[in-house]
Short mmCIF file of C-alpha atoms and ligand atoms in Angstrom, two decimals:
data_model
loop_
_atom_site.label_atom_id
_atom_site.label_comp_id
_atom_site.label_asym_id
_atom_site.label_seq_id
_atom_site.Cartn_x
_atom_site.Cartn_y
_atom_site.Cartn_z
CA UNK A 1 129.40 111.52 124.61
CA UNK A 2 130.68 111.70 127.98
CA UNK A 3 133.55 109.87 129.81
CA UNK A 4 133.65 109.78 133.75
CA UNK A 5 137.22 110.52 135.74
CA UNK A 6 137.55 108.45 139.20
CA UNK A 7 140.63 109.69 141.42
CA UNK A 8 140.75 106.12 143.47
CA UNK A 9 141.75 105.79 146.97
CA UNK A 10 139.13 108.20 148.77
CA UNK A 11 136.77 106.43 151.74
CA UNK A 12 132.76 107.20 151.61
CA UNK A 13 131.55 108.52 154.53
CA UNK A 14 128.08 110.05 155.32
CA UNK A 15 124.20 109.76 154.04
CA UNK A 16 123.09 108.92 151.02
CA UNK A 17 119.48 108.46 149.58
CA UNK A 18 118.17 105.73 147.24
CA UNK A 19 116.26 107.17 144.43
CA UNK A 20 113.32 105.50 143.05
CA UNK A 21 113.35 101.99 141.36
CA UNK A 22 113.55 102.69 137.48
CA UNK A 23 112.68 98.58 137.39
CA UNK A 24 109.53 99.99 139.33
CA UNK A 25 108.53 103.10 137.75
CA UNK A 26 108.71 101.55 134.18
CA UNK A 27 106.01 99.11 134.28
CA UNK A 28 104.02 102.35 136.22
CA UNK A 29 104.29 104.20 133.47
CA UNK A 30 102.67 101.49 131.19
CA UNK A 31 100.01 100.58 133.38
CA UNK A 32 99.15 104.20 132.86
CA UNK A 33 98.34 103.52 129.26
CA UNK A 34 94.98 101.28 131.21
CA UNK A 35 92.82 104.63 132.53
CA UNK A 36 92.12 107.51 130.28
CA UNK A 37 92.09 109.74 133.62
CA UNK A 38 95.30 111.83 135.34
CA UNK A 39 97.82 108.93 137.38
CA UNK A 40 99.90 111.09 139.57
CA UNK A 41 103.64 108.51 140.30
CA UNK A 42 105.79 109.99 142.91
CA UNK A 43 109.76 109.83 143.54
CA UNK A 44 110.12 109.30 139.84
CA UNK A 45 113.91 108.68 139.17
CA UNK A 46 115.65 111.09 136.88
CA UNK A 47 116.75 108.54 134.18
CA UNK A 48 117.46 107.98 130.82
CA UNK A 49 115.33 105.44 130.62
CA UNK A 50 112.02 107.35 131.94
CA UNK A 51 112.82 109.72 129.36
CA UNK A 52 113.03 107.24 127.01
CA UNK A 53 109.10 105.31 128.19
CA UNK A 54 107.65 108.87 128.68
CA UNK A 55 108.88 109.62 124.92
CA UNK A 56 107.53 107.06 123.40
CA UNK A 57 103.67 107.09 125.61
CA UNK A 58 103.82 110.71 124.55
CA UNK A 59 104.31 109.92 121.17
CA UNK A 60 101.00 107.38 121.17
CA UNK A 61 99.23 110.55 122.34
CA UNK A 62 99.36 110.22 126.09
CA UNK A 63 99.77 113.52 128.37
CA UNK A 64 102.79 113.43 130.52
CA UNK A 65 103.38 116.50 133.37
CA UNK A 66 107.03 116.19 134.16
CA UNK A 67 110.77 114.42 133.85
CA UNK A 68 110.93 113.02 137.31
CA UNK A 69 109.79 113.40 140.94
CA UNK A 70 106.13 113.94 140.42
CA UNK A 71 104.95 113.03 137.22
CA UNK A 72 101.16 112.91 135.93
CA UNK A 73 100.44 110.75 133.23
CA UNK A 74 96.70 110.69 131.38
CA UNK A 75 96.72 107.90 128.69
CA UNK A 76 92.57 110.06 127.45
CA UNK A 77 94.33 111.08 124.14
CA UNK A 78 95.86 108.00 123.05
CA UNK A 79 95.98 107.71 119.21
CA UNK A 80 98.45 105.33 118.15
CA UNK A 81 99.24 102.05 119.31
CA UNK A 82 102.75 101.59 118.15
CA UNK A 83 106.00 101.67 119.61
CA UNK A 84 108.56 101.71 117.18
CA UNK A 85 111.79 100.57 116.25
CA UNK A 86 114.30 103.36 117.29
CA UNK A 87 112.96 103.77 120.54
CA UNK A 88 112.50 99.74 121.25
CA UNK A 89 116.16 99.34 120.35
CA UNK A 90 117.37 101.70 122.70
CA UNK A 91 115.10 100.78 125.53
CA UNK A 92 113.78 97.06 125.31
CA UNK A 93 111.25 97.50 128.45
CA UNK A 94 109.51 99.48 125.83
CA UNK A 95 107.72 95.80 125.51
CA UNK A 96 105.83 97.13 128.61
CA UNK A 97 102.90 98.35 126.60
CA UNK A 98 102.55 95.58 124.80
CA UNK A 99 99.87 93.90 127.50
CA UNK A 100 98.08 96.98 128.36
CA UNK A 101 97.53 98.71 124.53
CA UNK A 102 95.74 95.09 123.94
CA UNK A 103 93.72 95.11 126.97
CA UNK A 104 92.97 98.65 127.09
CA UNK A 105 92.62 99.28 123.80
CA UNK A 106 92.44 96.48 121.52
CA UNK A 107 95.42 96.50 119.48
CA UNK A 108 99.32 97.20 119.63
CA UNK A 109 102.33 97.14 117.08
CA UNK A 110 105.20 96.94 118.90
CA UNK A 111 108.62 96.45 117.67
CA UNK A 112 110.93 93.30 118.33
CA UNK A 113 113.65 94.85 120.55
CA UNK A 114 116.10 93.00 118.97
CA UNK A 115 119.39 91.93 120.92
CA UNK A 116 120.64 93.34 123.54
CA UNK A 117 124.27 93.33 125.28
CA UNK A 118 123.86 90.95 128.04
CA UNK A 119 122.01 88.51 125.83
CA UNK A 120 119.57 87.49 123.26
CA UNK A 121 116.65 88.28 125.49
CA UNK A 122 113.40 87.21 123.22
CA UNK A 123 109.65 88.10 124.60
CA UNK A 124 108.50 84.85 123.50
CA UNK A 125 106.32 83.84 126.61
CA UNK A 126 105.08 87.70 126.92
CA UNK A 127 103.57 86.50 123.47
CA UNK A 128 102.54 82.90 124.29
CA UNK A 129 100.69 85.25 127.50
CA UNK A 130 98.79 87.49 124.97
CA UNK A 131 97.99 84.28 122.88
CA UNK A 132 96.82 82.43 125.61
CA UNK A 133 94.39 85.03 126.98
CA UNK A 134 92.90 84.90 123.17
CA UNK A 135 94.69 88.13 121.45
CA UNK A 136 95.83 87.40 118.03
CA UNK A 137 99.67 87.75 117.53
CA UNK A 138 102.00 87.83 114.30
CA UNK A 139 105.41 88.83 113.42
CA UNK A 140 105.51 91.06 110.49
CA UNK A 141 108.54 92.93 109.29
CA UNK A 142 110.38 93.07 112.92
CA UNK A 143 106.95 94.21 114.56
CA UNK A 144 104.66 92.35 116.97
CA UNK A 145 101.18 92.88 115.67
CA UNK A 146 98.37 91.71 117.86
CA UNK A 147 94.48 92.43 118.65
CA UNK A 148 91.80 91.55 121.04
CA UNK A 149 87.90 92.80 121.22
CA UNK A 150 88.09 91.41 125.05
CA UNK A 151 90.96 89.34 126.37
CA UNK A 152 89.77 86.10 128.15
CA UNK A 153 90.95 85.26 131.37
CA UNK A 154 93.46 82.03 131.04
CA UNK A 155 95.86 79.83 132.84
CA UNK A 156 99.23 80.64 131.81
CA UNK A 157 102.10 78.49 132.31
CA UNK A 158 106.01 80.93 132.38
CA UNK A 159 108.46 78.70 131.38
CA UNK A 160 111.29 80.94 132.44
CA UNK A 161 110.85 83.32 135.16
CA UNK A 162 110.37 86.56 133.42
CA UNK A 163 109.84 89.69 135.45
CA UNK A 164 108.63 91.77 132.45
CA UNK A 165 106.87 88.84 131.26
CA UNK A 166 104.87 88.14 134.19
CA UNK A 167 103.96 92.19 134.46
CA UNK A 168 102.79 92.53 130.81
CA UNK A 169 100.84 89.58 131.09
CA UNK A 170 99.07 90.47 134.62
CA UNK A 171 98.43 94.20 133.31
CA UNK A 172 96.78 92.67 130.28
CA UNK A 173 94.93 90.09 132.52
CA UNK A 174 93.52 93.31 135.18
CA UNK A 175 91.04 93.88 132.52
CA UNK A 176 90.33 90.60 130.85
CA UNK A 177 87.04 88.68 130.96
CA UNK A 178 87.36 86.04 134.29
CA UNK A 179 90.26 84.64 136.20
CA UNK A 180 93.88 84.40 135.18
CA UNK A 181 96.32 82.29 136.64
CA UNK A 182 99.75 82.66 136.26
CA UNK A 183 101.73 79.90 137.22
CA UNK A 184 105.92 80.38 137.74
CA UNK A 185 105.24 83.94 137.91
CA UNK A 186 108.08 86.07 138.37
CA UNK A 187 108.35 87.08 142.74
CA UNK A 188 110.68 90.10 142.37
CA UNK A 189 109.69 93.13 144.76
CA UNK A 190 108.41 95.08 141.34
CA UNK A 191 106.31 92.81 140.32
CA UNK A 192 104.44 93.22 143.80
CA UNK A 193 104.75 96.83 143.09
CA UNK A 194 103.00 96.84 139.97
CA UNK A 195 100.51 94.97 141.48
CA UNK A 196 99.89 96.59 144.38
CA UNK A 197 99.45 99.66 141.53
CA UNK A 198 97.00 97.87 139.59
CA UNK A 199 94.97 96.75 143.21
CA UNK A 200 94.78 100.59 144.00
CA UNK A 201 93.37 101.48 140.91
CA UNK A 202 90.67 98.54 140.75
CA UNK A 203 91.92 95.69 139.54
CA UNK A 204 91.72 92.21 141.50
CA UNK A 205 95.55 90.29 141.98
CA UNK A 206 96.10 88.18 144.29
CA UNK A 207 99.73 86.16 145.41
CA UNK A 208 102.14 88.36 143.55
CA UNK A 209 105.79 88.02 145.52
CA UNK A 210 104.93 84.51 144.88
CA UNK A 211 105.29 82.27 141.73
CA UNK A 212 101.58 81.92 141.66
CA UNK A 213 99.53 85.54 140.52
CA UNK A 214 95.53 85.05 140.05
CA UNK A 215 93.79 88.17 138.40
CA UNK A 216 90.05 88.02 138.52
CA UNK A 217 89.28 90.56 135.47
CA UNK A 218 87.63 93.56 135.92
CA UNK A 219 85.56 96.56 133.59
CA UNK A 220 87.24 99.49 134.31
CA UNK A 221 89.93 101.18 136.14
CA UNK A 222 90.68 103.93 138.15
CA UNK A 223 93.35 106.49 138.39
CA UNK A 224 95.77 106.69 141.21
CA UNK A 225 98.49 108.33 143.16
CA UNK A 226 101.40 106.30 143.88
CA UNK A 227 105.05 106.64 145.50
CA UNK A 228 107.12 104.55 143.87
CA UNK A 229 109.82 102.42 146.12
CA UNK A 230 112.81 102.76 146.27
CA UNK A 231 115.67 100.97 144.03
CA UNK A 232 117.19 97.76 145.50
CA UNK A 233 119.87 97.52 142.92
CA UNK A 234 120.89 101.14 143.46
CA UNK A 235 121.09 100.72 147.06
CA UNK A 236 122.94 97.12 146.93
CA UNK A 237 125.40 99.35 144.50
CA UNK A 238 125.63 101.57 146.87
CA UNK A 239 126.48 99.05 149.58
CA UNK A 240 129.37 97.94 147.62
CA UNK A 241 131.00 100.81 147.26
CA UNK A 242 130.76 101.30 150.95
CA UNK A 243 132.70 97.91 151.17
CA UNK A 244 135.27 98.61 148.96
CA UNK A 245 136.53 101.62 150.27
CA UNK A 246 136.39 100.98 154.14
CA UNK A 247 133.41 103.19 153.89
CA UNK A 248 130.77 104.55 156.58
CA UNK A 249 127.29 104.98 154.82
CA UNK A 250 124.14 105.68 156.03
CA UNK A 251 121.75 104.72 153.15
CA UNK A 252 118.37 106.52 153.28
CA UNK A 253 115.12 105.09 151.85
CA UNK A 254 116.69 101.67 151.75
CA UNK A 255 114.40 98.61 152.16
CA UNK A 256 116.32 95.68 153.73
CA UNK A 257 113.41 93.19 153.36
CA UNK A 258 113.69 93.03 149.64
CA UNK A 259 117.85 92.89 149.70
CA UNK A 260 117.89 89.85 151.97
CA UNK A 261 120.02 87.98 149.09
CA UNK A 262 122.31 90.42 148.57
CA UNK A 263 122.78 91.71 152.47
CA UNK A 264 123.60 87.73 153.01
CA UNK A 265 126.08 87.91 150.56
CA UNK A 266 127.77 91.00 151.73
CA UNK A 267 127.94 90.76 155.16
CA UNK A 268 130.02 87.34 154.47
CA UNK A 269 132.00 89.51 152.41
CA UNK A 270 132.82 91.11 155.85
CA UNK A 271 130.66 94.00 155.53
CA UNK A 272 128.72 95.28 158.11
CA UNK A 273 124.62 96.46 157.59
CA UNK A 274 122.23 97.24 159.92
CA UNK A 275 119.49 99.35 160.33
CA UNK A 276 120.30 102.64 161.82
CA UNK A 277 117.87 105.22 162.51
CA UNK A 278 115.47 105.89 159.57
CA UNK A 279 118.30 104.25 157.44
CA UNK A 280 120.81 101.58 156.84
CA UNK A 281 124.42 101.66 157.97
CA UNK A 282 126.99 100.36 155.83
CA UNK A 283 130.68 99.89 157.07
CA UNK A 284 133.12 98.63 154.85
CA UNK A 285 135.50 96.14 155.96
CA UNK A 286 139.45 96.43 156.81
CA UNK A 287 139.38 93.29 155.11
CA UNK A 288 137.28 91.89 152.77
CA UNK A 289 136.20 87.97 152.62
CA UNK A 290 135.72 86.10 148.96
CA UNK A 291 132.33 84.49 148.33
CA UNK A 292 130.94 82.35 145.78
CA UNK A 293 127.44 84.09 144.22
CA UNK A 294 124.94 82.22 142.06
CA UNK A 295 122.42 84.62 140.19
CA UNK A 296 119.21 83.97 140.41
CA UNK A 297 115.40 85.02 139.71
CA UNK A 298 113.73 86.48 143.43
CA UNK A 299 114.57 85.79 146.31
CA UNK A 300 117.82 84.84 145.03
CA UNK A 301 121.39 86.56 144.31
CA UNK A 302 120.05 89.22 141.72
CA UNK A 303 121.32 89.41 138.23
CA UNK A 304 121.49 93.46 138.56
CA UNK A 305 124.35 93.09 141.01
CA UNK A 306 126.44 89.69 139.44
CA UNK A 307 128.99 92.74 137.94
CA UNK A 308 128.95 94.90 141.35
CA UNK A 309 129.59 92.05 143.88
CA UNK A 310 132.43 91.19 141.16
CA UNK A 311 134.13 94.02 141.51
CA UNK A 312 134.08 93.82 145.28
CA UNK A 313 135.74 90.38 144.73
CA UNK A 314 138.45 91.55 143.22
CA UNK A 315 139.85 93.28 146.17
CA UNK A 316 139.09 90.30 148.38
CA UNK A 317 141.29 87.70 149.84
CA UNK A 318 140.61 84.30 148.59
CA UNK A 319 139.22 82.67 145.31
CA UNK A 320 135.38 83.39 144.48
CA UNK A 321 133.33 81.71 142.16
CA UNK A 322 130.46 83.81 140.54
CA UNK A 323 128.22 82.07 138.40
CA UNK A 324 125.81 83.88 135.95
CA UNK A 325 122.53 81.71 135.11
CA UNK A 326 120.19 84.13 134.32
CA UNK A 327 121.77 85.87 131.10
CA UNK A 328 124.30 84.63 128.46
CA UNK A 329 126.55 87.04 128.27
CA UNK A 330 126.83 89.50 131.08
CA UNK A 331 130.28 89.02 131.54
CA UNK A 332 131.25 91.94 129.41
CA UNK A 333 132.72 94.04 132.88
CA UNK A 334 135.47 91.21 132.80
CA UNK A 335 137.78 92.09 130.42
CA UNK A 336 137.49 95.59 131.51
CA UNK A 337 138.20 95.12 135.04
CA UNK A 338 141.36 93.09 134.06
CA UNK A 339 142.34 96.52 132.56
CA UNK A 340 142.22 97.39 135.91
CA UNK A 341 144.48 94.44 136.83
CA UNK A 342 141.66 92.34 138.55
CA UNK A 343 142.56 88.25 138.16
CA UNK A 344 139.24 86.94 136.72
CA UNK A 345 139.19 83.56 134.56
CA UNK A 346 135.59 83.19 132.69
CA UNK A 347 134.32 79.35 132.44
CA UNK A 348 131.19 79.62 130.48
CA UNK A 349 128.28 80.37 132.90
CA UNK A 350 131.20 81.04 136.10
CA UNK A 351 133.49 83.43 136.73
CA UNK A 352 136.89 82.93 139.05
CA UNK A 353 138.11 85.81 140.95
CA UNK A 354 141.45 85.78 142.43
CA UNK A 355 141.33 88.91 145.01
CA UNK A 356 144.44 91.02 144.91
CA UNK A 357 145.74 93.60 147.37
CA UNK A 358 144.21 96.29 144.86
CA UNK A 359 143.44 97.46 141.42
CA UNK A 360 144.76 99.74 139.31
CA UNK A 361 143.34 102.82 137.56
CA UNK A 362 142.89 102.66 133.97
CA UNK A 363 141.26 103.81 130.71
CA UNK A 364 137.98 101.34 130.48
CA UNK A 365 134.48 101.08 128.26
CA UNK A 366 131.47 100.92 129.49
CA UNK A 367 128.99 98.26 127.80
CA UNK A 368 125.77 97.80 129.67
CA UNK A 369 124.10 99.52 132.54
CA UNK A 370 125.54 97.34 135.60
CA UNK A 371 128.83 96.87 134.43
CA UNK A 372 129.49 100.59 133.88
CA UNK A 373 128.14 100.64 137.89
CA UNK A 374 131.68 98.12 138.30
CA UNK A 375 133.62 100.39 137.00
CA UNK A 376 132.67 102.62 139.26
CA UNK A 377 132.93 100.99 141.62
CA UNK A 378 136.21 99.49 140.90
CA UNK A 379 137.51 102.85 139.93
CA UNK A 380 136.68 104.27 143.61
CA UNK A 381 139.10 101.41 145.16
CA UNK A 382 141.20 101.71 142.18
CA UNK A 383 145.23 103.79 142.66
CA UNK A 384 145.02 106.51 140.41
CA UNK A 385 142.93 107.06 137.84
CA UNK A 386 140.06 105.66 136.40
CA UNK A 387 138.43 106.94 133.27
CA UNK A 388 135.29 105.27 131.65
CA UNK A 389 134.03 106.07 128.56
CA UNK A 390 130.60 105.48 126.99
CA UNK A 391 128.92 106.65 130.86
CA UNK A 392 126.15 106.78 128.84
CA UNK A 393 124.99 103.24 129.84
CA UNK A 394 125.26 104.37 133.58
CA UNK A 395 122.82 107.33 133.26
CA UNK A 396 120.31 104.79 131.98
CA UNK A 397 119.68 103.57 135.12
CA UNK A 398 121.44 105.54 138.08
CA UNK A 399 120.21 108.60 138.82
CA UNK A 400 123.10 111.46 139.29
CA UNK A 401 125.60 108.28 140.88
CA UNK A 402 128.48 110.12 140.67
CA UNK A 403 126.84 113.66 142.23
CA UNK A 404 125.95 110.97 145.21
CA UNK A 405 129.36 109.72 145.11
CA UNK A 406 131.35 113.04 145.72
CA UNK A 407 128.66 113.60 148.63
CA UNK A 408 130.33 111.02 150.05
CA UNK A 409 133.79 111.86 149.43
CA UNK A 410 134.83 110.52 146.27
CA UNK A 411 136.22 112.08 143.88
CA UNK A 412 134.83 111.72 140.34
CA UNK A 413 134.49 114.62 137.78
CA UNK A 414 132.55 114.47 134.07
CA UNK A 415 134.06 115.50 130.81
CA UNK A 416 133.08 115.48 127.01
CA UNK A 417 135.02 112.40 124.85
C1 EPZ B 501 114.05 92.50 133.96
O1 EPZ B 501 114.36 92.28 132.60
C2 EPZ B 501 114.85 93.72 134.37
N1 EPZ B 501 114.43 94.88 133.57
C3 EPZ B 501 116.34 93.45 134.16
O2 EPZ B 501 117.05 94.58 134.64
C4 EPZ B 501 116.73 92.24 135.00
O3 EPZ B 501 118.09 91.93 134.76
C5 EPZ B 501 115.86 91.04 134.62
O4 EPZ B 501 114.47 91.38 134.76
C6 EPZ B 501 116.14 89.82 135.49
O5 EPZ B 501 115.92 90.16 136.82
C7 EPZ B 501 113.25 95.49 133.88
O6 EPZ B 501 112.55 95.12 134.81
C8 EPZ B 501 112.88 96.67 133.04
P1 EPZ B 501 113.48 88.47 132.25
P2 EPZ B 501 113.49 91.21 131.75
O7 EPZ B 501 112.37 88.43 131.27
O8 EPZ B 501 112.12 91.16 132.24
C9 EPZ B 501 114.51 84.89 129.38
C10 EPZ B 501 118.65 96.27 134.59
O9 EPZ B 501 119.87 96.18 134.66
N2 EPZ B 501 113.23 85.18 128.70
O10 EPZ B 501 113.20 88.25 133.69
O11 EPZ B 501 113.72 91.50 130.30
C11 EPZ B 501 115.53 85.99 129.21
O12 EPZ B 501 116.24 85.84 128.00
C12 EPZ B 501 117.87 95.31 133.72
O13 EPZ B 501 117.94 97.09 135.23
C13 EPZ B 501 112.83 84.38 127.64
O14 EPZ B 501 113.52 83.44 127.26
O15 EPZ B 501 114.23 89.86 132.11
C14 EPZ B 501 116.41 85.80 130.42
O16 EPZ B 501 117.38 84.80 130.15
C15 EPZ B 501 118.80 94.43 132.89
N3 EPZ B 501 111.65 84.65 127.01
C16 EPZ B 501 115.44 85.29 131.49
O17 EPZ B 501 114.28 84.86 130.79
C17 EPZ B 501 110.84 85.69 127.41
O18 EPZ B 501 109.76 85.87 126.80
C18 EPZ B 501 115.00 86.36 132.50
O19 EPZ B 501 114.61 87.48 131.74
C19 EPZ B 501 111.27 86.49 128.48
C20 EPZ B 501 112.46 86.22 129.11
#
């Protein structure tokens, strides 16, 4: 395993570019498992986590060309319909293939992912989705099993927002029999992109970015090239660390429309954004402002950045409330940051951060993918030294942050635990 070493202090200055969405590209990749014919995605981030889907379609039988950048995918060959257990566990979007293997090809055994860091996290409405449009679903020994000979177009009710829910169930809907409906559909900017996917290569969805989705089932499908867009949590990460370190960034391939939230909250925060060019400035602030955050589902505060933002609070002046309500128990950066010396009091579903004057480098652990991106984050603003362990979790999801970072002018260096 790897730890990561932050020298604190340093101000980010320059351009940066915003990889592809991994939130994006991972329900591409399944959707891939619908055609039996060569999908070409484009600006495929280099993740952990693509490695980790690409594994596991490869092992069903489908052909992948590629890590990341271009990649082909050609689901012809597919011969098993299981994802199992080891790779589920370590990567729960694996659930992604649920929706297609049953449309596409009549069956799938998919594993339970099991619990996850941030919180329990259970896929029942991506079942009661698959139930409704007339598969048959049981639980056997820690394994979803279900089967369809043709899924039946239905009107489906979420009763949570659920952005993986709502994709597995409108992939599995492109090629059922009549309309679907999905009603308190998730709205985030991937789900759009997976739709506008599935529209290129035949299918018929209409109203996605909204909380109503109708798919009018079709035969077939077709193959297609796609570029996938760029990463909004990435680039709002990116943001941040601009703001913490009286930074001048000029973010490349950074689209402002679906950051609206998060740009709100920052620029109270004091920071400036604009668009600049073919890009977005980002000037950190001499001083930065506190501001309460509330997470919510699209268009609202995003989860993926509750733990950044956090961190950017901890160096502001004033008392800011950030409340959690999507997840149970992604408050795991908290105690860490403390480490640090940050003054943060958790309430249940709200945390209180008391900015301070700064924070102070120190030995920290890395638990999930976004609060590893606070430590980073923290550790740029940090005196001294940072190190964070378990980076692991980071690589999941960013892809090379810290070779970005140095661009910049930060100084961060990699070394073996
Ligand atoms: C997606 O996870 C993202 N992952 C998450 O990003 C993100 O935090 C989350 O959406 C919320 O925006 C991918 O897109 C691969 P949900 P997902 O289903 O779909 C409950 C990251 O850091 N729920 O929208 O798994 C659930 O427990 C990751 O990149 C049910 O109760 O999240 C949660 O409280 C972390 N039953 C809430 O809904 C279900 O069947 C929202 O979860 C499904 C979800």
């Amino acid at each position: 395993m790897e730890k990561m070493i932050i020298e604190g202090g340093y101000r980010l200055v320059g351009q940066v570019p915003v990889s592809g969405a991994k939130n994006a590209a991972l329900p591409l990749f399944a959707a891939s498992l619908l055609v039996e014919r060569w999908n070409t995605l484009q600006n495929v981030p280099a993740l952990t986590d693509i490695r980790t889907i690409a594994r596991l379609l490869r092992q069903m039988g489908v052909k992948i060309e590629g890590e990341s950048g271009t990649v082909r995918v050609n689901a012809a060959g597919v011969h098993s319909c299981e994802a199992p257990y080891k790779l589920v566990k370590t990567m729960r979007a694996s659930v992604l293939v649920l929706g297609p293997l049953v449309a596409k090809w009549k069956r799938a055994r998919v594993s339970l992912p099991g619990g996850c860091a941030i919180g329990a996290r259970p896929i029942n409405l991506h079942l009661k989705g698959l139930e409704a449009l007339g598969a048959t679903v049981e639980l056997k020994h820690g394994y979803v099993e279900a089967r369809a000979d043709r899924l039946k177009g239905a009107k489906i009710y979420f009763d949570i927002s659920t952005v993986t829910g709502t994709e597995n169930i409108m992939m599995a809907a492109a090629l059922a029999e009549g309309r679907t409906v999905l009603e308190n559909a998730a709205s985030e900017p991937e789900v759009v992109e997976l739709a506008n996917f599935l529209n290129k290569m035949g299918a018929k969805i209409q109203g996605a970015g909204s909380d109503v989705i109708i798919i009018d089932g079709v035969k077939e499908l077709k193959p297609v090239e796609h570029i996938i867009m760029g990463d909004r949590i990435e680039a709002g990460t990116l943001m941040v660390a601009a703001g913490m370190t009286q930074g001048n960034v000029k973010l490349l391939n950074c689209n402002l429309s679906q950051m609206e939230a998060v740009v709100a909250k920052l620029r109270e925060a004091g920071l400036e954004i604009y668009p600049e060019g073919d890009g977005v400035k980002v000037i950190g602030p001499a001083n930065i402002k506190a501001v309460d955050v509330k997470t919510l589902p699209y268009p609202g505060f995003p989860t993926d950045m509750q733990a950044q933002i956090m961190a950017l609070m901890c160096l502001a002046s004033g008392l800011a409330v950030i409340t959690e309500t999507v997840f149970e128990n992604r408050f795991m950066h908290v105690s860490e940051m403390r480490r640090m010396g940050a003054d943060i009091r958790v309430e249940g579903s709200n945390a209180i951060v008391r900015g301070l004057p700064s924070l102070t480098g120190a030995p920290v652990m890395a638990t999930d993918l976004r609060a590893s991106a606070s430590l980073v984050l923290a550790g740029l603003a940090a005196e001294g030294t940072t190190e964070i362990s378990r980076i692991y979790h980071l690589d999941r999801g960013y892809e090379k942050l810290d070779e970005k970072l140095c661009k910049l002018g930060a100084k961060i260096s990699r070394v073996k635990e």
